[in-house]
C-alpha cells in the first residue's frame, strides 16, 4: 500500500474551517493510526464538500480495503483515478488490490501505468516484480527487482526480495549474497534474516542459520515461522531442549499451529501422539498443490493409485466381486490421481479433502460429481448411510493417528458388500508412531484390529513394495482392502 502524507496546511487553510483538504489530513492521520472508522467519517465529510476530491476518494478506498470491503475499495480508487489520472500512487494501490483478488491482468495494467507516470521510482518496479512472482515468471522477476535496486541502491527491499526468489530457485549462494547486501543497508529486517537462515541451512551452515533465525525472533518475537525454523536447526545441532522450547513458543503464538510445531514435538517425543492440527495439514497441501503431481510421481516415485487399483482388482477376483462401482468416495482426494486410476470402473466420484488448493486441482479433472472441502470425518459425516459401494484413500490416512473413528464412518456410508481400499505407511512395532517424514506409520496388528472394531472384514492386508520413497529410501507400506458384511 502506498504512502499517505497529510498535507502541511498553509495559513489560509488553517483559517478555512472544514475544507476538504483539512478533512483529508485528519482522515490520513486516523488511517495511519489504524482508526478506520474516524478515517472513513472524515473522508465522507470531505467528499460531501467536494465529491471530486481525489485524495479523499483514494483514502476512502484504502479504508474499505483494510476493512475487507474489496469491491467498493476498487471502485473508490478507480473514481480517484478518474478525478486525477496522473497520480502513480493511486495506480499502485489499485494494482495491489487487484493482485490480491487474483485479477492479475488488470493489476498488470495498473502497475504499467504507475511505472509510465513515475519510471524512476523503485516502488512501481518492486510491485510489478511481486506480480510476476505470483505468475512464477522468475527470470523477469529478478530483472525487475534488479532494475528497482539500480534506481535506488539504498532500497533494501528490492535486494531482499531478489534473495527470496533465488532461494525458491535453489540458488542459495546467490540468494545469500543478496541477503547480505540487503542487511548491510538495513540490518533489522526479520524477513531477510529468515531468508538468510534458510540459505545457510540449505548450504549446511547450520550454526550460522541458528544465529540468523534467533536474531529474527528477537526482532519479531510473535513470528511463528521463525520459531519453527529455529527449532529445526537447534535439533540438527543436537540442542533438543532448545528445539522443544522454540517449537512450544511457535505453538503458543498460534494454537491452531499452521506450521506444525506440534507435529515436530510429537516426533521428538516431547508431546503424546495425537491428531495433526487441521490448519497445518491444510496449509501443507495448499502450498503443495501447484507442484503436487510432479513432486510425487517424479521426485518420490509415488505409485499409490496404481497399488490401490491392483489391490481392489485382486480382492475382487479372489472374492468374485465384479469390478464396477456406481459411486465411490475418494478420501483425501488431493489433485485427483485416484479418480484418474479408477475412472474406468467407477461411475461417479465424491472427493473429500481439507485443502481448498487440492480441491481446485481435483475439480479441474472433471471426474468428480461432488467435492467437499473438509477433513475426512467431517466429509463422511455429511454423507448419508449406505451411500456408496467403494471408499478409496491413497496416501491420505498417513495423516490420521487413530484410524477407528474414520473407519467407523466409512462402514456407515458403505453399502452392504461395499469395499474400502486404502494405503498406509507401516512400522513393525505396536500401535502407531510419528515417522521422520512427519506422517503416521501404523502396525499391521493395529490396522487389523481397528478395521474389525469398525464392523468391517479384512479381505487383504499386505505389505507392499514401497508406495513412495523418502530421501531416496523406500518407505515400508501397507495396502488394505476391507468389506462391509
XYZ file of C-alpha atoms in Angstrom, residues 204-484:
281
model
C 24.844 -26.923 5.552
C 25.915 -23.926 7.645
C 23.557 -24.804 10.463
C 25.174 -22.839 13.306
C 25.087 -19.640 11.259
C 21.466 -20.353 10.319
C 20.561 -20.602 14.005
C 22.167 -17.198 14.652
C 20.160 -15.653 11.818
C 16.856 -17.174 12.962
C 17.478 -16.180 16.563
C 18.093 -12.573 15.550
C 14.878 -12.616 13.510
C 12.984 -13.944 16.545
C 14.304 -11.034 18.603
C 13.085 -8.529 16.024
C 9.672 -10.168 15.590
C 9.023 -12.328 18.655
C 5.488 -13.201 17.525
C 6.534 -14.513 14.106
C 5.545 -18.195 14.181
C 7.605 -19.399 11.236
C 10.919 -18.213 12.658
C 10.424 -20.176 15.900
C 9.523 -23.259 13.871
C 12.694 -22.885 11.793
C 14.817 -22.154 14.846
C 13.507 -25.344 16.435
C 14.511 -27.290 13.329
C 18.116 -26.098 13.259
C 18.560 -26.429 17.011
C 17.509 -30.069 16.716
C 20.069 -30.536 13.943
C 22.699 -29.007 16.232
C 21.841 -31.516 18.954
C 20.116 -28.987 21.223
C 16.920 -30.973 21.813
C 15.809 -28.867 24.775
C 16.323 -25.638 22.808
C 14.415 -27.095 19.880
C 11.484 -28.095 22.077
C 11.406 -24.639 23.689
C 11.331 -22.925 20.277
C 8.605 -25.241 18.979
C 6.450 -24.689 22.043
C 6.820 -20.941 21.530
C 5.622 -21.301 17.915
C 2.502 -23.152 19.034
C 1.906 -20.742 21.896
C 1.742 -17.808 19.463
C -0.984 -19.524 17.406
C -2.589 -22.610 18.985
C -4.109 -23.575 15.616
C -0.478 -24.455 14.762
C -0.412 -23.879 10.979
C 3.330 -24.609 10.775
C 3.070 -27.949 12.569
C 5.168 -27.276 15.649
C 3.062 -29.868 17.457
C 3.913 -32.453 14.800
C 7.608 -31.862 15.483
C 7.023 -32.099 19.241
C 5.318 -35.475 18.771
C 8.155 -36.664 16.549
C 10.684 -35.611 19.196
C 8.703 -37.449 21.880
C 8.037 -34.209 23.759
C 4.263 -34.489 23.309
C 1.962 -37.500 23.337
C 0.740 -38.725 19.964
C -2.480 -37.079 18.838
C -4.132 -35.962 15.632
C -2.348 -33.415 13.452
C -3.601 -29.802 13.606
C -6.043 -29.299 10.689
C -4.556 -25.859 9.990
C -1.159 -27.480 9.452
C -2.460 -30.143 7.062
C -4.478 -27.559 5.133
C -1.537 -25.177 4.729
C 0.857 -28.007 3.882
C -1.250 -29.199 0.969
C -2.362 -25.769 -0.195
C 1.330 -24.945 -0.619
C 1.990 -28.324 -2.208
C -0.951 -28.236 -4.660
C 0.697 -26.449 -7.625
C 3.547 -28.978 -7.872
C 1.914 -31.964 -6.178
C 1.686 -34.430 -9.074
C 5.196 -33.747 -10.354
C 6.764 -33.915 -6.913
C 5.016 -37.167 -6.007
C 5.455 -39.097 -9.212
C 8.887 -37.872 -10.286
C 10.669 -36.985 -7.049
C 9.126 -39.506 -4.637
C 8.426 -42.274 -7.183
C 4.870 -42.403 -5.895
C 2.575 -45.183 -7.099
C -0.264 -45.160 -4.548
C -3.218 -45.071 -7.008
C -1.878 -47.961 -9.096
C -1.163 -50.035 -5.976
C -4.671 -49.299 -4.730
C -6.225 -50.270 -8.061
C -4.313 -53.544 -8.124
C -5.376 -54.288 -4.531
C -9.055 -53.740 -5.371
C -8.750 -55.801 -8.557
C -7.017 -58.643 -6.708
C -9.512 -58.656 -3.838
C -12.432 -58.526 -6.287
C -11.141 -61.520 -8.205
C -10.425 -63.528 -5.041
C -13.942 -62.905 -3.700
C -15.788 -62.980 -7.047
C -16.782 -59.337 -6.819
C -17.437 -57.534 -10.152
C -15.110 -54.596 -10.791
C -17.689 -51.907 -11.376
C -18.989 -49.389 -8.834
C -21.801 -46.873 -9.162
C -20.356 -44.494 -6.617
C -17.076 -44.018 -4.756
C -15.728 -41.633 -2.139
C -12.116 -40.519 -2.550
C -10.882 -39.605 0.947
C -8.055 -37.103 0.868
C -8.549 -36.852 -2.877
C -5.681 -34.432 -3.458
C -5.405 -33.488 -7.118
C -7.476 -36.448 -8.306
C -4.855 -39.087 -9.063
C -7.012 -41.860 -7.583
C -10.039 -40.859 -9.649
C -7.891 -40.998 -12.784
C -6.736 -44.518 -11.885
C -10.279 -45.782 -11.136
C -12.223 -43.802 -13.753
C -12.999 -46.837 -15.921
C -14.662 -48.826 -13.131
C -16.404 -46.069 -11.105
C -19.413 -44.178 -12.460
C -19.373 -41.260 -10.011
C -16.830 -39.886 -7.518
C -17.197 -37.770 -4.397
C -13.919 -36.134 -3.402
C -13.118 -35.023 0.153
C -10.016 -33.018 1.041
C -9.085 -30.496 3.717
C -7.112 -28.342 1.260
C -9.008 -25.878 -0.965
C -5.970 -25.822 -3.253
C -6.164 -29.570 -3.759
C -9.924 -29.482 -4.278
C -9.469 -26.874 -7.011
C -6.973 -29.152 -8.775
C -9.272 -32.178 -8.388
C -12.168 -30.202 -9.856
C -10.109 -29.466 -12.956
C -10.032 -33.200 -13.800
C -13.781 -33.212 -14.460
C -14.061 -36.618 -12.785
C -15.865 -35.652 -9.571
C -19.617 -35.272 -9.243
C -19.127 -33.603 -5.857
C -16.161 -32.128 -3.985
C -16.079 -31.242 -0.294
C -13.509 -29.060 1.460
C -13.475 -30.918 4.766
C -11.425 -33.279 6.860
C -12.193 -36.975 6.496
C -14.539 -37.248 9.454
C -16.480 -34.103 8.632
C -16.814 -35.100 4.992
C -18.010 -38.584 5.840
C -20.452 -37.354 8.494
C -22.237 -35.236 5.899
C -22.690 -38.315 3.684
C -25.889 -40.420 4.023
C -25.901 -44.045 5.236
C -25.152 -46.713 2.610
C -24.375 -44.049 0.006
C -21.524 -45.641 -1.963
C -20.109 -49.019 -2.951
C -16.445 -48.036 -2.682
C -14.292 -45.828 -0.444
C -10.716 -45.135 -1.512
C -7.834 -43.400 0.231
C -4.334 -43.341 -1.232
C -1.558 -41.971 0.974
C -4.031 -39.844 2.960
C -4.660 -41.877 6.114
C -0.973 -41.445 6.899
C -2.149 -38.091 8.292
C -4.599 -39.812 10.673
C -3.361 -41.172 14.002
C -6.360 -43.104 15.358
C -7.970 -44.845 12.384
C -11.057 -46.124 14.199
C -13.299 -43.008 14.003
C -12.719 -42.701 10.251
C -13.200 -46.436 9.674
C -16.444 -46.390 11.657
C -17.841 -43.620 9.441
C -16.647 -45.460 6.329
C -18.565 -48.529 7.476
C -21.710 -46.430 7.842
C -21.570 -44.865 4.369
C -20.753 -48.133 2.564
C -23.485 -50.293 1.125
C -23.608 -53.944 2.226
C -20.832 -55.693 0.359
C -19.103 -52.366 -0.338
C -15.316 -52.099 -0.280
C -12.805 -49.879 1.471
C -9.306 -49.716 -0.007
C -6.509 -47.585 1.425
C -2.754 -47.370 1.840
C -0.670 -46.712 4.924
C 2.933 -46.447 5.981
C 3.962 -49.432 8.095
C 6.001 -49.846 11.230
C 6.884 -53.111 12.880
C 6.062 -52.277 16.495
C 2.699 -51.749 18.176
C 0.027 -49.137 17.518
C 1.178 -46.144 15.531
C 4.099 -43.725 15.579
C 5.036 -40.354 14.104
C 7.677 -41.117 11.489
C 10.609 -38.983 10.423
C 8.623 -37.984 7.345
C 6.060 -36.226 9.596
C 3.409 -38.833 8.815
C 1.972 -41.606 10.938
C 3.039 -45.202 10.452
C 0.718 -47.973 11.689
C 1.396 -51.561 12.678
C -0.340 -54.414 10.884
C -1.921 -55.670 14.111
C -3.290 -52.236 14.956
C -4.786 -51.806 11.475
C -6.499 -55.196 11.533
C -7.966 -54.568 14.991
C -9.251 -51.095 14.010
C -10.909 -52.441 10.862
C -12.658 -55.239 12.699
C -13.742 -52.921 15.536
C -15.406 -50.702 12.928
C -17.505 -53.641 11.696
C -15.571 -54.371 8.526
C -13.957 -57.600 7.386
C -10.361 -57.628 6.179
C -10.081 -59.039 2.654
C -6.470 -58.097 2.054
C -3.786 -56.624 4.291
C -0.447 -56.899 2.579
C 2.994 -55.471 2.984
C 3.698 -53.774 -0.310
C 6.712 -52.820 -2.254
C 7.204 -49.176 -1.271
C 4.439 -46.863 -2.432
C 6.835 -43.913 -2.197
C 10.461 -43.082 -1.468
C 11.710 -40.552 1.061
C 15.207 -39.086 0.696
C 15.932 -41.843 -1.791
C 14.925 -44.628 0.590
C 11.834 -46.871 0.255
C 9.053 -46.245 2.772
C 7.546 -49.502 4.201
C 3.909 -49.622 3.124
C 0.602 -51.447 3.521
C -2.250 -51.887 1.039
C -5.565 -52.800 2.667
C -8.929 -53.880 1.309
C -11.879 -54.411 3.647
C -15.559 -55.175 3.085
C -18.786 -54.277 4.807
